[in-house]
Structure formats: structure tokens, C-alpha cells
Short mmCIF file of C-alpha atoms and ligand atoms in Angstrom, two decimals:
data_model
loop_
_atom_site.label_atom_id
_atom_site.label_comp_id
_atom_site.label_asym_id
_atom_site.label_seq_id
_atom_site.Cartn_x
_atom_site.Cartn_y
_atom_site.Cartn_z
CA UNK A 28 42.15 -39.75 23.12
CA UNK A 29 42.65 -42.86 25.20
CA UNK A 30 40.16 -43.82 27.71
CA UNK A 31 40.31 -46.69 29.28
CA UNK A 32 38.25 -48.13 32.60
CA UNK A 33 39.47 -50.46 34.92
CA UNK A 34 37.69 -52.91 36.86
CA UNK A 35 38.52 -55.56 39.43
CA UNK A 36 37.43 -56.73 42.37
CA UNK A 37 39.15 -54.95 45.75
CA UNK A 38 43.01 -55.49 45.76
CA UNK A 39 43.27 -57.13 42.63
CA UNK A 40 46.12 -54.64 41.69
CA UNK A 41 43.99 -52.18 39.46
CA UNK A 42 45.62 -49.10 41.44
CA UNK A 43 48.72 -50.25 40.31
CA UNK A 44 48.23 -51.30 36.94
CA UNK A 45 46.33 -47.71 36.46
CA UNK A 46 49.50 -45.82 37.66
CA UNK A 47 51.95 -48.28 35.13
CA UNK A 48 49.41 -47.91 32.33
CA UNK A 49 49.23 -43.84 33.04
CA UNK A 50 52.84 -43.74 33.26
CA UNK A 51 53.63 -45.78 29.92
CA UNK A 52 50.66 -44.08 27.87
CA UNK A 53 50.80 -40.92 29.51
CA UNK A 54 47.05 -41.05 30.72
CA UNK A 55 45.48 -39.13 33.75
CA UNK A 56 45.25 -41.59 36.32
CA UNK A 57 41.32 -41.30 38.14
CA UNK A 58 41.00 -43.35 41.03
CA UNK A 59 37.55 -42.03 42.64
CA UNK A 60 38.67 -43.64 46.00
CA UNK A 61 41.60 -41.64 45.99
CA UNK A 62 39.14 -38.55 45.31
CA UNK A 63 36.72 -39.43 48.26
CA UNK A 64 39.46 -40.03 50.23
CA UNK A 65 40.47 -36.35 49.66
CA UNK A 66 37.26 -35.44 50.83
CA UNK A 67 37.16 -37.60 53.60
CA UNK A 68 40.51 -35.76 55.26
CA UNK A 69 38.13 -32.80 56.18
CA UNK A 70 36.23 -32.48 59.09
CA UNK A 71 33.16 -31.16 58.06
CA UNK A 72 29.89 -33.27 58.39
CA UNK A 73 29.82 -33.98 54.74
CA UNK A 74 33.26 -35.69 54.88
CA UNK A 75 32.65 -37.26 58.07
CA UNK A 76 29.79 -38.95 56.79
CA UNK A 77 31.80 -39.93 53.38
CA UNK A 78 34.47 -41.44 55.54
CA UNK A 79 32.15 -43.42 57.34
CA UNK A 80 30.43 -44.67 54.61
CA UNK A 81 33.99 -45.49 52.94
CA UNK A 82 35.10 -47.10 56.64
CA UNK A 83 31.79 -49.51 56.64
CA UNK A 84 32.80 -51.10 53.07
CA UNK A 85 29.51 -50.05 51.22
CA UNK A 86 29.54 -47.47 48.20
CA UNK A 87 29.10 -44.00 48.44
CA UNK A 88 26.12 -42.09 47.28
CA UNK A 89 26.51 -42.26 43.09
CA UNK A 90 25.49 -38.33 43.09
CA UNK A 91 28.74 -37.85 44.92
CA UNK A 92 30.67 -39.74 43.13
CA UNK A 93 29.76 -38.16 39.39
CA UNK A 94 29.99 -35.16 40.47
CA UNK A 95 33.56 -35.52 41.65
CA UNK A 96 34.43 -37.31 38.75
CA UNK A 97 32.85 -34.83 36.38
CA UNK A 98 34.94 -32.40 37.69
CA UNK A 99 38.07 -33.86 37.67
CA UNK A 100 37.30 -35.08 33.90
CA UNK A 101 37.06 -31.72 32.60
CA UNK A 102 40.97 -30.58 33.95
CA UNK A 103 43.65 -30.13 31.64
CA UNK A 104 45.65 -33.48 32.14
CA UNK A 105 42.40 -35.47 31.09
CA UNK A 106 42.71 -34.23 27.85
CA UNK A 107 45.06 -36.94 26.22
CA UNK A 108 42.84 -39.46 27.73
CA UNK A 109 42.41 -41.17 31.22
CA UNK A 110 42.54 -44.34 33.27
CA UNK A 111 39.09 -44.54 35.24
CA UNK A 112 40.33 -46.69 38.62
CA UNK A 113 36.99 -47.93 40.45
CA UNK A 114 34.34 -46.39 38.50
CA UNK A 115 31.75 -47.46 37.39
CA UNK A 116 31.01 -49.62 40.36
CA UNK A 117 27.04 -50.18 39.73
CA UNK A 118 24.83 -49.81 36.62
CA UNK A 119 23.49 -46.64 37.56
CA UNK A 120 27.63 -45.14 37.50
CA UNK A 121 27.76 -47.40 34.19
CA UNK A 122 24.97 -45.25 32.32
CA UNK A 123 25.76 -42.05 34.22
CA UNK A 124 29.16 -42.39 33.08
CA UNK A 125 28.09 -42.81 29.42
CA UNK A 126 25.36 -40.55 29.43
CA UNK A 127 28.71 -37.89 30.85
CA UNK A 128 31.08 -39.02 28.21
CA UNK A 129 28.26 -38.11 25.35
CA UNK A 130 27.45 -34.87 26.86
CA UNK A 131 31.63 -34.01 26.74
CA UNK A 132 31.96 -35.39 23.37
CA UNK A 133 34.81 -37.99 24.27
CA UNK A 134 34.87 -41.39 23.86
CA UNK A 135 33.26 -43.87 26.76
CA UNK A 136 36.90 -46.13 26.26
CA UNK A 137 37.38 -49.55 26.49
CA UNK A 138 36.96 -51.63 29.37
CA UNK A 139 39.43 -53.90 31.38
CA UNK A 140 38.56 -56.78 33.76
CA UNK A 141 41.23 -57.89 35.95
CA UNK A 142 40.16 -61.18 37.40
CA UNK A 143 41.62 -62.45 40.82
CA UNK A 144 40.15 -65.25 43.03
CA UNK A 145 38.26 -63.78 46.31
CA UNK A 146 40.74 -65.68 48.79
CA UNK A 147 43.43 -63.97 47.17
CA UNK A 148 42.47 -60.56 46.83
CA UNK A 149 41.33 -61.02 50.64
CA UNK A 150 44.95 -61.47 51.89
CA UNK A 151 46.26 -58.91 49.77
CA UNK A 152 44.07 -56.55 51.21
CA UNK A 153 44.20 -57.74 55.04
CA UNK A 154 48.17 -57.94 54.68
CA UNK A 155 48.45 -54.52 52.92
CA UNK A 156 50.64 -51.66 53.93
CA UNK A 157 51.87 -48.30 52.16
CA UNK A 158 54.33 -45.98 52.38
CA UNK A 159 53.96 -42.09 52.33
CA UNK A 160 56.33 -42.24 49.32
CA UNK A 161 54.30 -44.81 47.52
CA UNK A 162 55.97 -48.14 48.26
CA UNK A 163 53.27 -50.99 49.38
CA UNK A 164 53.79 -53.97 50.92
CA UNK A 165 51.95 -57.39 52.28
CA UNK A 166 53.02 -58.68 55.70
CA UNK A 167 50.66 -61.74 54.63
CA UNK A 168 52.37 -62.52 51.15
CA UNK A 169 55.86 -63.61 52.20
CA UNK A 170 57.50 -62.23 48.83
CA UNK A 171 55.67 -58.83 49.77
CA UNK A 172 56.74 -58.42 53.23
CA UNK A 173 59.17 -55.55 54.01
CA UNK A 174 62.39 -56.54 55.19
CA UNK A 175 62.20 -55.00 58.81
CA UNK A 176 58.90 -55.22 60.21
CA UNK A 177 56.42 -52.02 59.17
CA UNK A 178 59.48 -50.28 57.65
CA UNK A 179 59.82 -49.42 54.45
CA UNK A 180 62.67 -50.55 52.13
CA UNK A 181 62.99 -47.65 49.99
CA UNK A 182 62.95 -44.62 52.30
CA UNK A 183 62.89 -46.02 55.75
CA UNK A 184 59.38 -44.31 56.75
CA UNK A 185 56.79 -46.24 58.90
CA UNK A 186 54.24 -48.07 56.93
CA UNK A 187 50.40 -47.30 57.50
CA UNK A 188 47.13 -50.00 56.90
CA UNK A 189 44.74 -48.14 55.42
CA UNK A 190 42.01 -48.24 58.03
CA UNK A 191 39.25 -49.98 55.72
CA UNK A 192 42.11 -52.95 55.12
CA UNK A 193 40.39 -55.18 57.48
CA UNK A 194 38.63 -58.45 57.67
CA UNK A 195 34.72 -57.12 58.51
CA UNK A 196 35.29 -54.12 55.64
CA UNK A 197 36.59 -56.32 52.80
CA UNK A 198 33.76 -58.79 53.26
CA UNK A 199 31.51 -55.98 52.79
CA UNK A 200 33.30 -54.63 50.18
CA UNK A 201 33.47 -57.92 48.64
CA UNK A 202 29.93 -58.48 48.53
CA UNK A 203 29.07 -54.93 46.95
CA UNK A 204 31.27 -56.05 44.56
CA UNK A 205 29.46 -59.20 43.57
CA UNK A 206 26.02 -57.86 44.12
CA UNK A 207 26.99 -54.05 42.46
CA UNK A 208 29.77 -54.43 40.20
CA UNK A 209 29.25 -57.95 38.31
CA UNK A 210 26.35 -56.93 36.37
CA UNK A 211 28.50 -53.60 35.27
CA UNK A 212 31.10 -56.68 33.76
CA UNK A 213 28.40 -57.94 32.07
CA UNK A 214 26.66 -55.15 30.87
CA UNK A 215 30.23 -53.74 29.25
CA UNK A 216 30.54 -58.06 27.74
CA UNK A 217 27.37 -57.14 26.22
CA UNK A 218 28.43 -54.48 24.26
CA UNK A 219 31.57 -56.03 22.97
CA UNK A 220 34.07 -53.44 24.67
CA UNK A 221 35.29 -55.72 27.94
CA UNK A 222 38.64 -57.48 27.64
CA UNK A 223 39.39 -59.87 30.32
CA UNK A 224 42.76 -60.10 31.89
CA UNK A 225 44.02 -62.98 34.50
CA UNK A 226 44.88 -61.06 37.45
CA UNK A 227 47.03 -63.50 38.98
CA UNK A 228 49.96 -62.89 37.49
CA UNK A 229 53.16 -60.68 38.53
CA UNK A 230 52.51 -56.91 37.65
CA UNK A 231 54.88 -57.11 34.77
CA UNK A 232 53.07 -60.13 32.99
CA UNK A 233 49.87 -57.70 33.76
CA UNK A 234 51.17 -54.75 31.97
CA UNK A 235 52.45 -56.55 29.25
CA UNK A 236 49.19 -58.39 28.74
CA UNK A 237 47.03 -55.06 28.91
CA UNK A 238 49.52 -52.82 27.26
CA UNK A 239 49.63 -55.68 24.25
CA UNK A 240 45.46 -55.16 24.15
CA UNK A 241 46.37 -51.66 23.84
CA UNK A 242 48.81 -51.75 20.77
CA UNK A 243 46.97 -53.86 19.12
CA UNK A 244 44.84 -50.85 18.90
CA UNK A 245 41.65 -52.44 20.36
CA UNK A 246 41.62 -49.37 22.82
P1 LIG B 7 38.89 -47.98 46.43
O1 LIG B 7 40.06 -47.13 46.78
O2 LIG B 7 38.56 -47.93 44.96
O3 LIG B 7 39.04 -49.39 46.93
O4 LIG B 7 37.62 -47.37 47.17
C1 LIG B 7 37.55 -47.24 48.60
C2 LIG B 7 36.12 -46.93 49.03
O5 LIG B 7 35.70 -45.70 48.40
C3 LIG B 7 35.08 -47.96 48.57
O6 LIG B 7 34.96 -49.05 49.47
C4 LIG B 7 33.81 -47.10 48.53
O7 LIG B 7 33.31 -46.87 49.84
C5 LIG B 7 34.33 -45.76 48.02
N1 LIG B 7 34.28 -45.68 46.52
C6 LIG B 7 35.32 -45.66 45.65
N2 LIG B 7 34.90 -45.57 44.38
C7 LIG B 7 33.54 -45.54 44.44
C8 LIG B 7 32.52 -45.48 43.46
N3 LIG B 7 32.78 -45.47 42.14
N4 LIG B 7 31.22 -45.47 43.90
C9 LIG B 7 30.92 -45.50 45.22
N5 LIG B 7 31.82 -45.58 46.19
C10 LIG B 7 33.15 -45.61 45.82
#
């Protein structure tokens, strides 16, 4: 079993990487924004409170989190392993998580830093723009831009901003990254299992670099 976490700060690519890695090694792919923002399509005053916590840019409560992510550990496609996609974001999440992965009797994984430069990743996430079929786009990175204006290139479908991709979120988000998620890098250096990857790079040159970290069996 293959368990690997993935860390980076916001919009350095990790979502992407995680679905190439999941694809290549055949890995359940985790992403526990994806699973809030499951919850956070209901209109019940649990979700509407998790969607405006997500919407401000701070993290949600870690009891929501684990439990969501305990649950979706435990199904069937986990089995062969899993990419963890923003989690552990704080220490608490860090020892939670291993405290979980002891109780299940599978392994904690390995860890992977993707590093990328704060003005970068803050133009890839103010420029960002998806597609219902999966495509995404940048209409701030000139190579990223679709080729007619909020359309997308593969199917033609109009392309959404997620509504936490703006300027006042991702400074937030930013800085819960720094303050939260730094010492979770260190405290994963510390134990000898972080490897760290330069995140600006194309997505290919990405793969390739984390994929050759995998072969080499480190993971
Ligand atoms: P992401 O899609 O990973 O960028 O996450 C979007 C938002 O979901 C974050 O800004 C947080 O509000 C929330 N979120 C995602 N993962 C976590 C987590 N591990 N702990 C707390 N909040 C999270």
C-alpha cells in the first residue's frame, strides 16, 4: 500500500499532480477540499456555516475534517493506497492523522512538498478558471488563457471561478498557510519522510520528478 501526502501552498498545482500521480499509480485521490466542498452544496446550517468558513480563507474545524477523512479512508478504493490532497494542514491534523493511520494499521506514507513562490501561486489562483468537465485555465498566465474568453477549449462549456479564487481569500489563505501549515513541513523534515519538489516547473517535469521519488522506492 502506497500512501502518499501532498503538501503545497494554495495553487501550487497539488490538485493536479494528485489526480496524475492517482492516475499513473492507481491511488485514491483525497482532496478534503473537494470533500467539504460536497458538504458545503447543502443547505442545511451545518454546511452553510462550512461554506462560510471555506469562503473567508481560514480552516475548517479539524473535528470536521477527520471525521470526513476517516470515512472516506476506510472505502474500498483506498485500499491500494491513497494520495492525501490538503491534509494535514496544522499539527493537530499532522498527529490526528498518524494517531488514525496506527489505529487502521496502514502506513502514515511519505510526504511531498511542492514549493512555489507566494507571487506566483497568487496569480494562479486569482486568474483561475474550471470547466465542468475538468479543464482549468488562467486568464492571468498568458500560456493558460483559453482561447475565447471564459470558454472552454475542450468542450465549449462556460468556465466558472471558484468563488474563494479571490484577492482578500487567498491572502487569508496564504497566511494560514504560513502560520498553520509550515510547522507541519517541518515537523514531517524532522522525521526524515519529506521530499521536497520545485514547484515551478511544467506539470510534466513535476510528475516526472515525483514519480522518479516514487520508483526509486523511497515511497
Ligand atoms: P483546497 O481545495 O484544499 O484549497 O481547500 C479549500 C478550503 O477548504 C480551504 O481554504 C479550507 O477552508 C478548507 N479546507 C480544505 N482542507 C482542509 C483541512 N485539511 N483542514 C481545514 N480546512 C480545510
Amino acid at each position: 500500500m502506497k500512501n502518499i501526502i501532498l503538501i503545497a501552498p494554495p495553487a501550487a498545482g497539488k490538485g493536479t499532480q494528485a489526480k496524475l500521480l492517482c492516475d499513473k499509480y492507481k491511488l485514491a485521490h483525497i482532496s478534503t477540499g473537494d470533500l467539504l466542498r460536497a458538504v458545503a452544496t447543502k443547505e442545511d446550517e451545518f454546511s452553510l456555516k462550512v461554506k462560510e468558513i471555506m469562503q473567508s480563507g481560514k480552516l475548517v474545524s479539524d473535528d470536521i475534517v477527520l471525521e470526513l477523512l476517516s470515512n472516506r479512508i476506510k472505502e474500498d478504493d483506498c485500499k491500494q493506497g491513497f494520495i492525501l490532497d490538503g491534509f494535514p494542514r496544522n499539527l493537530n491534523q499532522a498527529n490526528s492523522y498518524i494517531e488514525l493511520s496506527n489505529k487502521l494499521n496502514i502506513p502514515v506514507g511519505n510526504v511531498i512538498y511542492i514549493d512555489v513562490p507566494m507571487e506566483i501561486t497568487k496569480k494562479r489562483i486569482i486568474g483561475r478558471l474550471s470547466c465542468k468537465c475538468g479543464a482549468v485555465y488562467n486568464d492571468q498566465i498568458e500560456e493558460n488563457k483559453p482561447k475565447v474568453e471564459n470558454t472552454c477549449d475542450l468542450c465549449g462549456a462556460s468556465l466558472n471561478k471558484r468563488s474563494d479564487d479571490n484577492e482578500e481569500t487567498f491572502i487569508k489563505r496564504y497566511d494560514e498557510y504560513v502560520k498553520e501549515t509550515y510547522p507541519v513541513i517541518e515537523f514531517f523534515e524532522s522525521k526524515g519522510m519529506l521530499h521536497k519538489i520545485n514547484g515551478v516547473d511544467s506539470k510534466e517535469n513535476i510528475l516526472n520528478e515525483i514519480s522518479n521519488i516514487i520508483d526509486r522506492g523511497n515511497i
